[in-house]
C-alpha cells in the first residue's frame, strides 16, 4: 500500500503585541475603512525587541513537540526571508533551544514567501525515501516595510511550525503540483536594507497572474479540475488579496459568482488569523490552514484542499492535500486562541519604538525584557546573537503598581516657598511593572519617554552618582536645572538605582521595569511623580519589602529634585495618598472631596520650559515682591472654601484672581492669557494648573470653570478639546 505523507501537527506563534489598524489609521491620517475593508485587516502583530524569527520559531515548534516525536526528527527546514545571519541557518539556534537530536540536518530556505512550500515538498520527498523519519518545517518571518509607507499596514509577524511524517494526522500532501517562475521586481530586499522594497499594486497583479499560471500547470499535471476540490487556501499578504485571488480563480475557470459562494465561506474562516496577525510571509499560507481548521466546527475529513503559494520575485506553486480522518483531535485550537487573547495593543509610539529598535541592531546590544515567553533574544555579544531559554515563563515574578496624577487647583509656585497649595488626585495613572529577568541587568521599557534599553547595576550606580553630583552643583549655583537630567528616561533609571540601593538588592538578580501612563508628560499633571512612586512601590513589593509612606516620599523627593531643582513634594504626596489636600511645607491637611468631582480641562501642550526653569524664574518674583506670597495664600483658601461649599460665584471669582497672580509671576504664555480672557468673557474662569511656562506658547493643563456649551465654543476656537477628569480617593496601590 502506498504511504501517505504530509502534515502531522501544526501550530503557530505570534508575539504578545499588536497594533490595531484603527490606531495606525488615526496616526497616519488614513480612513480606517481603507485598512479594515480595503485590505481586510483589523490588527497587525508587532515584533518586540527581545524576539526574532528564531524565538518565534522555537515558540511555535515547542507546541507540537514531545519527547517521542522529537527523537524521530532528523531534518529541520527553516523557511524565512528574515534570516538572522548571512551564513548560519537560523534553524540551528532553534535546534539548540529545543534540544533536538544531534544526528539531524538543519538548513535555511529562501525564496520570499514561497520557501515554506519548497520545504514541505522537500520534506515529503525525504519521508517517502525513509518513512520512519519526521521532519520539522518552520516558516518564520517579520514583514517590514518603511514607517509611513504604503506597505506599512500590510506588515505583521509570526511563525508556523509543521511536523511532517508518514501517515500524517492532519493533511496528506498529494503528488502533482503546478509551478510558475518569472523574473520580476515586485518585492525585494537588498542585503543593505532591513525593510522590503515593493511595487505594491504591481505585486498584486503578478500574484494574480502567477495564480492562473500555476493553477493551469497544476491541472495539466494532476488531471484534476476545480470541482475536485472542496476548499481553496491562498498566500495571504493581506486578507482582501486572498478574497480577490479566489474571485480571480473562479473567473479563470469560468465559474459564475453564485457557484463560488460555497467555498468562500471556508475562505473567510481561513482568513481569521491573518486579519489580526497580518502578513507573516512564509508562514502566511499555513496560518490560513490553521485558521480554517481551528474555526471550522464541521468535520472536513476527506476533503481536498487546494493551496496556492506565492513568493515575490517570483515563484508560485499550486498543490493539494486531503484532510485526514480524526484530524480535529490533533489541533491546538485552545493554545492558538490563548496566544491571541493574551496580546497587548500597542500605542503608535510603542509600535514605532519597537520598529526602530530592530533597525538599530548592532554589536554588543542587550535587549530589554519585554515579552515573557520561554525563548528570548537577549542581544548581540561579540557579534554573536544570544538566544535564551527562560526557566519557566509561568514562574516569572511580576508585580505592578499604579499611582495617580494630580491637578493643583491653587497655590502652585507659592507652595515651593512655604504657602499652602490645594491639590487633588485624578483618575489618570502611571503603572509600573517589575518582573524578573534571567541576566544580571536592569532592563527598561519606558514607552512614554521613548526608551528601550538595559544597563548593568554598575552603570546605573555611576549614573546615580553623576546625577547627584550635578544636583549638588545646581544647588551651589554652578549649573542650570536643565543640565542635570539629560535624557528623560534617566529619571526612572535613577529611581530604580536608588530603590535597589535602599533595599540592598543583590546585584546577581535581573529585573525588567516597564511603565505605561495615560497622564500627559510634562503638562503639570504629575506624571513624573506618578512614575517615580509607582516604580518605587512596585520594586519594593517585588523584593518583598514593605515601604512606608515616609520612605516613599523621601526616595521620591530625591528623584524629583533632580528634575525640578527644589521640589515642593506636592505631586509625590498626592501620588502616594490620593484624595484632596491642602499641602504646605511637606505636610498636608486632608480636605473633603469637593461636591462636584468632575473637572474640565484642556491640554494646551507640553510647555517649552520645564518645571525647574519655571520655578527658578518665579523664585525671583517672590523675592522681589514679598506680598505676592500672602496673596497666593488668600486665594488658595478662598478656592478651597468655594469648592467645599459648592459656591460657584466665589469659585469663579477666586480662580480669576489666581490666574492674575500666575500672570504676574510670568508663567502664563500670551496665547494662553488670550484664551483665558475669552473664557472670562463668556462668564467662566480658567487657570493654568501646574508650573505653566516662562517661554513659548503652551502652558500644559488649564482648568476651566463655567457653562459647558460656552466653554466648548471658546475651546474649539483655540483648537483645544475639553476633557473631563474625575477625582480619585486612592493613592499608589498594587494592581
Ligand atoms: P495602497 O496604496 O494603500 O492601496 O496599497 P490602494 O490605494 O489601492 O487601496 C487599497 C484598497 O483599499 C483598494 O481596494 C481601495 O479601493 C480600497 P481595491 O481597489 O484594490 O479593491 N480603499 C478603501 N476601501 C474602503 N474604504 C475606503 C478606502 N480607500 C481605499 N475609504 C498595498 C495597498 C497592498 C499595495 C500596499 O499595502 C502594499 O504595497 N503592501 C505590500 C505589498 C503586498 O502586500 N503585495 C501583495 C502581493 S505580493 C505578495 O503577496 C508577496 C509578499 O507576501 C512578499 C513575499 O513574497 O515575500 C508581499
PDB file of C-alpha atoms in Angstrom, residues 85-320:
ATOM      1  CA  UNK A  85      22.756  35.686   9.561  1.00  0.00           C
ATOM      2  CA  UNK A  86      24.114  35.570   6.019  1.00  0.00           C
ATOM      3  CA  UNK A  87      25.788  32.186   6.568  1.00  0.00           C
ATOM      4  CA  UNK A  88      24.403  30.323   9.540  1.00  0.00           C
ATOM      5  CA  UNK A  89      20.903  28.837   9.325  1.00  0.00           C
ATOM      6  CA  UNK A  90      18.510  30.307  11.900  1.00  0.00           C
ATOM      7  CA  UNK A  91      17.221  26.760  12.435  1.00  0.00           C
ATOM      8  CA  UNK A  92      20.466  25.839  14.207  1.00  0.00           C
ATOM      9  CA  UNK A  93      19.608  28.216  17.054  1.00  0.00           C
ATOM     10  CA  UNK A  94      16.146  26.653  17.217  1.00  0.00           C
ATOM     11  CA  UNK A  95      17.651  23.163  17.133  1.00  0.00           C
ATOM     12  CA  UNK A  96      19.670  24.121  20.223  1.00  0.00           C
ATOM     13  CA  UNK A  97      16.815  25.861  22.055  1.00  0.00           C
ATOM     14  CA  UNK A  98      14.525  22.857  21.552  1.00  0.00           C
ATOM     15  CA  UNK A  99      17.136  20.202  22.354  1.00  0.00           C
ATOM     16  CA  UNK A 100      16.623  18.375  19.065  1.00  0.00           C
ATOM     17  CA  UNK A 101      18.654  15.226  18.303  1.00  0.00           C
ATOM     18  CA  UNK A 102      22.260  15.839  17.314  1.00  0.00           C
ATOM     19  CA  UNK A 103      22.006  13.482  14.335  1.00  0.00           C
ATOM     20  CA  UNK A 104      19.901  15.974  12.472  1.00  0.00           C
ATOM     21  CA  UNK A 105      20.422  18.115   9.397  1.00  0.00           C
ATOM     22  CA  UNK A 106      19.334  21.765   9.541  1.00  0.00           C
ATOM     23  CA  UNK A 107      19.127  24.221   6.715  1.00  0.00           C
ATOM     24  CA  UNK A 108      17.505  27.502   5.769  1.00  0.00           C
ATOM     25  CA  UNK A 109      15.489  28.035   2.606  1.00  0.00           C
ATOM     26  CA  UNK A 110      14.783  31.343   0.912  1.00  0.00           C
ATOM     27  CA  UNK A 111      12.510  32.459  -1.903  1.00  0.00           C
ATOM     28  CA  UNK A 112      10.378  35.239  -0.468  1.00  0.00           C
ATOM     29  CA  UNK A 113       7.065  33.890   0.841  1.00  0.00           C
ATOM     30  CA  UNK A 114       7.295  30.706  -1.191  1.00  0.00           C
ATOM     31  CA  UNK A 115      10.095  28.840   0.593  1.00  0.00           C
ATOM     32  CA  UNK A 116       7.956  27.054   3.226  1.00  0.00           C
ATOM     33  CA  UNK A 117       6.173  25.279   0.370  1.00  0.00           C
ATOM     34  CA  UNK A 118       9.544  24.248  -1.097  1.00  0.00           C
ATOM     35  CA  UNK A 119      10.484  22.963   2.375  1.00  0.00           C
ATOM     36  CA  UNK A 120       7.262  20.923   2.597  1.00  0.00           C
ATOM     37  CA  UNK A 121       7.798  19.369  -0.839  1.00  0.00           C
ATOM     38  CA  UNK A 122      11.385  18.551   0.056  1.00  0.00           C
ATOM     39  CA  UNK A 123      10.289  17.015   3.349  1.00  0.00           C
ATOM     40  CA  UNK A 124       7.608  14.923   1.596  1.00  0.00           C
ATOM     41  CA  UNK A 125      10.225  13.540  -0.819  1.00  0.00           C
ATOM     42  CA  UNK A 126      12.671  12.743   2.005  1.00  0.00           C
ATOM     43  CA  UNK A 127       9.962  10.963   4.028  1.00  0.00           C
ATOM     44  CA  UNK A 128       8.920   8.885   1.025  1.00  0.00           C
ATOM     45  CA  UNK A 129      12.566   7.791   0.898  1.00  0.00           C
ATOM     46  CA  UNK A 130      12.599   6.800   4.587  1.00  0.00           C
ATOM     47  CA  UNK A 131       9.083   6.740   6.097  1.00  0.00           C
ATOM     48  CA  UNK A 132      10.108   6.394   9.769  1.00  0.00           C
ATOM     49  CA  UNK A 133      11.705   9.842   9.905  1.00  0.00           C
ATOM     50  CA  UNK A 134       9.930  13.065  10.904  1.00  0.00           C
ATOM     51  CA  UNK A 135      10.817  16.459   9.538  1.00  0.00           C
ATOM     52  CA  UNK A 136      10.234  19.770  11.242  1.00  0.00           C
ATOM     53  CA  UNK A 137       9.382  22.578   8.832  1.00  0.00           C
ATOM     54  CA  UNK A 138       9.249  26.060  10.322  1.00  0.00           C
ATOM     55  CA  UNK A 139       8.134  29.166   8.459  1.00  0.00           C
ATOM     56  CA  UNK A 140       9.126  32.251  10.431  1.00  0.00           C
ATOM     57  CA  UNK A 141       9.124  35.866   9.297  1.00  0.00           C
ATOM     58  CA  UNK A 142       8.748  39.517  10.130  1.00  0.00           C
ATOM     59  CA  UNK A 143       7.034  41.565   7.408  1.00  0.00           C
ATOM     60  CA  UNK A 144       8.635  45.024   7.496  1.00  0.00           C
ATOM     61  CA  UNK A 145       8.068  47.980   5.226  1.00  0.00           C
ATOM     62  CA  UNK A 146       9.071  51.590   5.838  1.00  0.00           C
ATOM     63  CA  UNK A 147       7.257  53.603   8.507  1.00  0.00           C
ATOM     64  CA  UNK A 148       4.587  55.722   6.815  1.00  0.00           C
ATOM     65  CA  UNK A 149       4.968  53.802   3.531  1.00  0.00           C
ATOM     66  CA  UNK A 150       2.021  52.348   1.598  1.00  0.00           C
ATOM     67  CA  UNK A 151       3.161  48.879   2.670  1.00  0.00           C
ATOM     68  CA  UNK A 152       3.130  49.746   6.397  1.00  0.00           C
ATOM     69  CA  UNK A 153      -0.443  48.476   7.074  1.00  0.00           C
ATOM     70  CA  UNK A 154       0.429  45.134   5.473  1.00  0.00           C
ATOM     71  CA  UNK A 155       3.147  44.238   7.999  1.00  0.00           C
ATOM     72  CA  UNK A 156       2.910  41.524  10.663  1.00  0.00           C
ATOM     73  CA  UNK A 157       4.988  38.687  12.059  1.00  0.00           C
ATOM     74  CA  UNK A 158       4.692  35.119  13.184  1.00  0.00           C
ATOM     75  CA  UNK A 159       5.859  31.541  12.791  1.00  0.00           C
ATOM     76  CA  UNK A 160       4.111  28.382  11.736  1.00  0.00           C
ATOM     77  CA  UNK A 161       5.628  25.033  12.691  1.00  0.00           C
ATOM     78  CA  UNK A 162       4.675  21.877  10.820  1.00  0.00           C
ATOM     79  CA  UNK A 163       5.736  18.385  11.682  1.00  0.00           C
ATOM     80  CA  UNK A 164       5.796  16.202   8.574  1.00  0.00           C
ATOM     81  CA  UNK A 165       5.595  12.445   8.743  1.00  0.00           C
ATOM     82  CA  UNK A 166       4.299   9.320   7.032  1.00  0.00           C
ATOM     83  CA  UNK A 167       0.621   8.580   7.819  1.00  0.00           C
ATOM     84  CA  UNK A 168       0.060  12.170   8.908  1.00  0.00           C
ATOM     85  CA  UNK A 169      -2.742  13.024  11.322  1.00  0.00           C
ATOM     86  CA  UNK A 170      -3.848  16.250   9.616  1.00  0.00           C
ATOM     87  CA  UNK A 171      -3.212  16.737   5.898  1.00  0.00           C
ATOM     88  CA  UNK A 172      -1.820  14.245   3.379  1.00  0.00           C
ATOM     89  CA  UNK A 173       0.070  16.108   0.635  1.00  0.00           C
ATOM     90  CA  UNK A 174      -0.825  14.784  -2.799  1.00  0.00           C
ATOM     91  CA  UNK A 175       1.530  14.234  -5.697  1.00  0.00           C
ATOM     92  CA  UNK A 176       1.488  16.713  -8.582  1.00  0.00           C
ATOM     93  CA  UNK A 177       1.997  20.436  -8.250  1.00  0.00           C
ATOM     94  CA  UNK A 178       1.828  23.321 -10.692  1.00  0.00           C
ATOM     95  CA  UNK A 179       4.744  25.775 -10.668  1.00  0.00           C
ATOM     96  CA  UNK A 180       5.465  29.133 -12.176  1.00  0.00           C
ATOM     97  CA  UNK A 181       8.594  31.316 -12.150  1.00  0.00           C
ATOM     98  CA  UNK A 182       9.124  34.752 -13.650  1.00  0.00           C
ATOM     99  CA  UNK A 183      11.941  37.248 -13.065  1.00  0.00           C
ATOM    100  CA  UNK A 184      10.052  40.295 -11.763  1.00  0.00           C
ATOM    101  CA  UNK A 185      10.915  43.074  -9.289  1.00  0.00           C
ATOM    102  CA  UNK A 186       7.593  43.300  -7.493  1.00  0.00           C
ATOM    103  CA  UNK A 187       9.007  42.993  -3.958  1.00  0.00           C
ATOM    104  CA  UNK A 188      12.602  42.532  -2.823  1.00  0.00           C
ATOM    105  CA  UNK A 189      15.012  43.365  -0.005  1.00  0.00           C
ATOM    106  CA  UNK A 190      18.606  44.208  -0.912  1.00  0.00           C
ATOM    107  CA  UNK A 191      21.264  42.991   1.565  1.00  0.00           C
ATOM    108  CA  UNK A 192      21.888  46.519   2.807  1.00  0.00           C
ATOM    109  CA  UNK A 193      18.273  47.116   3.877  1.00  0.00           C
ATOM    110  CA  UNK A 194      16.202  45.737   6.692  1.00  0.00           C
ATOM    111  CA  UNK A 195      12.876  46.777   5.171  1.00  0.00           C
ATOM    112  CA  UNK A 196      11.450  45.372   1.965  1.00  0.00           C
ATOM    113  CA  UNK A 197      11.029  47.479  -1.156  1.00  0.00           C
ATOM    114  CA  UNK A 198       7.841  46.892  -3.059  1.00  0.00           C
ATOM    115  CA  UNK A 199       5.886  47.907  -6.126  1.00  0.00           C
ATOM    116  CA  UNK A 200       2.654  47.306  -4.236  1.00  0.00           C
ATOM    117  CA  UNK A 201      -0.015  47.303  -6.913  1.00  0.00           C
ATOM    118  CA  UNK A 202       2.244  45.595  -9.458  1.00  0.00           C
ATOM    119  CA  UNK A 203       2.983  42.876  -6.865  1.00  0.00           C
ATOM    120  CA  UNK A 204      -0.748  42.191  -6.533  1.00  0.00           C
ATOM    121  CA  UNK A 205      -1.099  41.895 -10.315  1.00  0.00           C
ATOM    122  CA  UNK A 206       1.816  39.456 -10.551  1.00  0.00           C
ATOM    123  CA  UNK A 207       0.436  37.449  -7.613  1.00  0.00           C
ATOM    124  CA  UNK A 208      -2.860  37.013  -9.512  1.00  0.00           C
ATOM    125  CA  UNK A 209      -1.140  36.257 -12.806  1.00  0.00           C
ATOM    126  CA  UNK A 210       1.065  33.600 -11.143  1.00  0.00           C
ATOM    127  CA  UNK A 211      -2.078  32.065  -9.620  1.00  0.00           C
ATOM    128  CA  UNK A 212      -3.618  31.462 -13.037  1.00  0.00           C
ATOM    129  CA  UNK A 213      -0.322  30.137 -14.426  1.00  0.00           C
ATOM    130  CA  UNK A 214       0.405  27.734 -11.573  1.00  0.00           C
ATOM    131  CA  UNK A 215      -3.235  26.553 -11.496  1.00  0.00           C
ATOM    132  CA  UNK A 216      -3.153  25.724 -15.232  1.00  0.00           C
ATOM    133  CA  UNK A 217       0.089  23.828 -14.783  1.00  0.00           C
ATOM    134  CA  UNK A 218      -1.320  22.007 -11.731  1.00  0.00           C
ATOM    135  CA  UNK A 219      -4.458  20.943 -13.636  1.00  0.00           C
ATOM    136  CA  UNK A 220      -2.349  19.711 -16.537  1.00  0.00           C
ATOM    137  CA  UNK A 221      -0.047  17.722 -14.216  1.00  0.00           C
ATOM    138  CA  UNK A 222      -2.671  16.281 -11.874  1.00  0.00           C
ATOM    139  CA  UNK A 223      -5.571  15.961 -14.315  1.00  0.00           C
ATOM    140  CA  UNK A 224      -7.747  17.447 -11.537  1.00  0.00           C
ATOM    141  CA  UNK A 225     -10.257  20.183 -12.087  1.00  0.00           C
ATOM    142  CA  UNK A 226     -11.971  22.833  -9.995  1.00  0.00           C
ATOM    143  CA  UNK A 227     -14.805  20.553  -8.916  1.00  0.00           C
ATOM    144  CA  UNK A 228     -12.316  18.020  -7.498  1.00  0.00           C
ATOM    145  CA  UNK A 229     -11.525  20.491  -4.696  1.00  0.00           C
ATOM    146  CA  UNK A 230     -13.565  21.355  -1.631  1.00  0.00           C
ATOM    147  CA  UNK A 231     -11.600  24.234  -0.151  1.00  0.00           C
ATOM    148  CA  UNK A 232      -9.105  26.762  -1.500  1.00  0.00           C
ATOM    149  CA  UNK A 233      -6.393  28.482   0.527  1.00  0.00           C
ATOM    150  CA  UNK A 234      -4.149  31.294  -0.683  1.00  0.00           C
ATOM    151  CA  UNK A 235      -0.969  33.007   0.373  1.00  0.00           C
ATOM    152  CA  UNK A 236      -2.322  35.978   2.348  1.00  0.00           C
ATOM    153  CA  UNK A 237      -0.207  39.146   2.399  1.00  0.00           C
ATOM    154  CA  UNK A 238      -3.470  40.841   3.424  1.00  0.00           C
ATOM    155  CA  UNK A 239      -6.910  39.173   3.571  1.00  0.00           C
ATOM    156  CA  UNK A 240      -8.520  41.164   0.786  1.00  0.00           C
ATOM    157  CA  UNK A 241      -5.970  39.834  -1.730  1.00  0.00           C
ATOM    158  CA  UNK A 242      -6.815  36.215  -0.839  1.00  0.00           C
ATOM    159  CA  UNK A 243     -10.504  37.040  -1.446  1.00  0.00           C
ATOM    160  CA  UNK A 244      -9.596  38.627  -4.766  1.00  0.00           C
ATOM    161  CA  UNK A 245      -7.473  35.598  -5.650  1.00  0.00           C
ATOM    162  CA  UNK A 246     -10.448  33.334  -5.073  1.00  0.00           C
ATOM    163  CA  UNK A 247     -12.689  35.509  -7.244  1.00  0.00           C
ATOM    164  CA  UNK A 248      -9.999  35.624  -9.948  1.00  0.00           C
ATOM    165  CA  UNK A 249      -9.598  31.832  -9.918  1.00  0.00           C
ATOM    166  CA  UNK A 250     -13.378  31.334 -10.108  1.00  0.00           C
ATOM    167  CA  UNK A 251     -13.446  33.633 -13.116  1.00  0.00           C
ATOM    168  CA  UNK A 252     -10.418  31.909 -14.663  1.00  0.00           C
ATOM    169  CA  UNK A 253     -12.152  28.524 -14.566  1.00  0.00           C
ATOM    170  CA  UNK A 254     -15.383  30.031 -15.905  1.00  0.00           C
ATOM    171  CA  UNK A 255     -17.498  29.823 -12.734  1.00  0.00           C
ATOM    172  CA  UNK A 256     -20.407  32.090 -12.041  1.00  0.00           C
ATOM    173  CA  UNK A 257     -20.216  34.050  -8.817  1.00  0.00           C
ATOM    174  CA  UNK A 258     -23.067  32.036  -7.230  1.00  0.00           C
ATOM    175  CA  UNK A 259     -21.280  28.708  -7.626  1.00  0.00           C
ATOM    176  CA  UNK A 260     -18.163  30.117  -5.963  1.00  0.00           C
ATOM    177  CA  UNK A 261     -20.086  31.255  -2.872  1.00  0.00           C
ATOM    178  CA  UNK A 262     -19.837  27.883  -1.080  1.00  0.00           C
ATOM    179  CA  UNK A 263     -16.068  27.800  -0.924  1.00  0.00           C
ATOM    180  CA  UNK A 264     -15.988  31.481   0.016  1.00  0.00           C
ATOM    181  CA  UNK A 265     -17.408  30.726   3.474  1.00  0.00           C
ATOM    182  CA  UNK A 266     -14.443  28.413   4.153  1.00  0.00           C
ATOM    183  CA  UNK A 267     -12.085  31.101   2.943  1.00  0.00           C
ATOM    184  CA  UNK A 268     -13.455  33.567   5.463  1.00  0.00           C
ATOM    185  CA  UNK A 269     -12.669  31.130   8.298  1.00  0.00           C
ATOM    186  CA  UNK A 270      -9.196  30.673   6.838  1.00  0.00           C
ATOM    187  CA  UNK A 271      -8.560  34.422   6.972  1.00  0.00           C
ATOM    188  CA  UNK A 272      -9.478  34.955  10.643  1.00  0.00           C
ATOM    189  CA  UNK A 273      -5.922  34.670  11.984  1.00  0.00           C
ATOM    190  CA  UNK A 274      -4.437  36.765   9.165  1.00  0.00           C
ATOM    191  CA  UNK A 275      -6.906  39.560   9.851  1.00  0.00           C
ATOM    192  CA  UNK A 276      -5.411  40.036  13.313  1.00  0.00           C
ATOM    193  CA  UNK A 277      -1.782  38.978  12.722  1.00  0.00           C
ATOM    194  CA  UNK A 278      -1.052  40.471   9.303  1.00  0.00           C
ATOM    195  CA  UNK A 279       1.463  39.135   6.829  1.00  0.00           C
ATOM    196  CA  UNK A 280       3.951  36.612   8.182  1.00  0.00           C
ATOM    197  CA  UNK A 281       5.415  35.977   4.738  1.00  0.00           C
ATOM    198  CA  UNK A 282       6.498  32.293   4.534  1.00  0.00           C
ATOM    199  CA  UNK A 283       4.031  31.190   7.199  1.00  0.00           C
ATOM    200  CA  UNK A 284       1.022  33.027   5.854  1.00  0.00           C
ATOM    201  CA  UNK A 285      -0.496  30.239   3.679  1.00  0.00           C
ATOM    202  CA  UNK A 286      -0.110  27.753   6.549  1.00  0.00           C
ATOM    203  CA  UNK A 287      -1.549  30.242   9.028  1.00  0.00           C
ATOM    204  CA  UNK A 288      -4.655  30.127   6.796  1.00  0.00           C
ATOM    205  CA  UNK A 289      -4.707  26.351   7.068  1.00  0.00           C
ATOM    206  CA  UNK A 290      -4.515  26.570  10.897  1.00  0.00           C
ATOM    207  CA  UNK A 291      -7.216  29.230  10.882  1.00  0.00           C
ATOM    208  CA  UNK A 292      -9.586  27.176   8.758  1.00  0.00           C
ATOM    209  CA  UNK A 293      -9.142  24.065  10.900  1.00  0.00           C
ATOM    210  CA  UNK A 294      -9.419  25.942  14.212  1.00  0.00           C
ATOM    211  CA  UNK A 295     -12.561  27.853  13.167  1.00  0.00           C
ATOM    212  CA  UNK A 296     -14.476  25.194  11.209  1.00  0.00           C
ATOM    213  CA  UNK A 297     -16.507  23.123  13.668  1.00  0.00           C
ATOM    214  CA  UNK A 298     -17.853  20.762  10.964  1.00  0.00           C
ATOM    215  CA  UNK A 299     -15.698  17.735  10.242  1.00  0.00           C
ATOM    216  CA  UNK A 300     -13.847  18.253   6.949  1.00  0.00           C
ATOM    217  CA  UNK A 301     -12.197  14.811   6.905  1.00  0.00           C
ATOM    218  CA  UNK A 302     -11.639  13.503   3.391  1.00  0.00           C
ATOM    219  CA  UNK A 303     -11.990  16.938   1.797  1.00  0.00           C
ATOM    220  CA  UNK A 304      -9.418  18.109  -0.726  1.00  0.00           C
ATOM    221  CA  UNK A 305      -7.745  21.448  -0.041  1.00  0.00           C
ATOM    222  CA  UNK A 306      -6.142  23.395  -2.898  1.00  0.00           C
ATOM    223  CA  UNK A 307      -3.214  25.554  -1.740  1.00  0.00           C
ATOM    224  CA  UNK A 308      -1.725  28.491  -3.607  1.00  0.00           C
ATOM    225  CA  UNK A 309       1.758  29.507  -2.509  1.00  0.00           C
ATOM    226  CA  UNK A 310       3.353  32.689  -3.849  1.00  0.00           C
ATOM    227  CA  UNK A 311       6.757  34.269  -3.230  1.00  0.00           C
ATOM    228  CA  UNK A 312       7.591  37.575  -4.851  1.00  0.00           C
ATOM    229  CA  UNK A 313      10.340  37.734  -7.350  1.00  0.00           C
ATOM    230  CA  UNK A 314       8.580  35.400  -8.261  1.00  0.00           C
ATOM    231  CA  UNK A 315       7.903  31.677  -7.748  1.00  0.00           C
ATOM    232  CA  UNK A 316       4.401  30.252  -7.307  1.00  0.00           C
ATOM    233  CA  UNK A 317       3.126  26.737  -6.697  1.00  0.00           C
ATOM    234  CA  UNK A 318      -0.372  25.262  -6.604  1.00  0.00           C
ATOM    235  CA  UNK A 319      -0.729  21.911  -4.866  1.00  0.00           C
ATOM    236  CA  UNK A 320      -3.268  19.944  -2.862  1.00  0.00           C
TER     237      UNK A 320
END
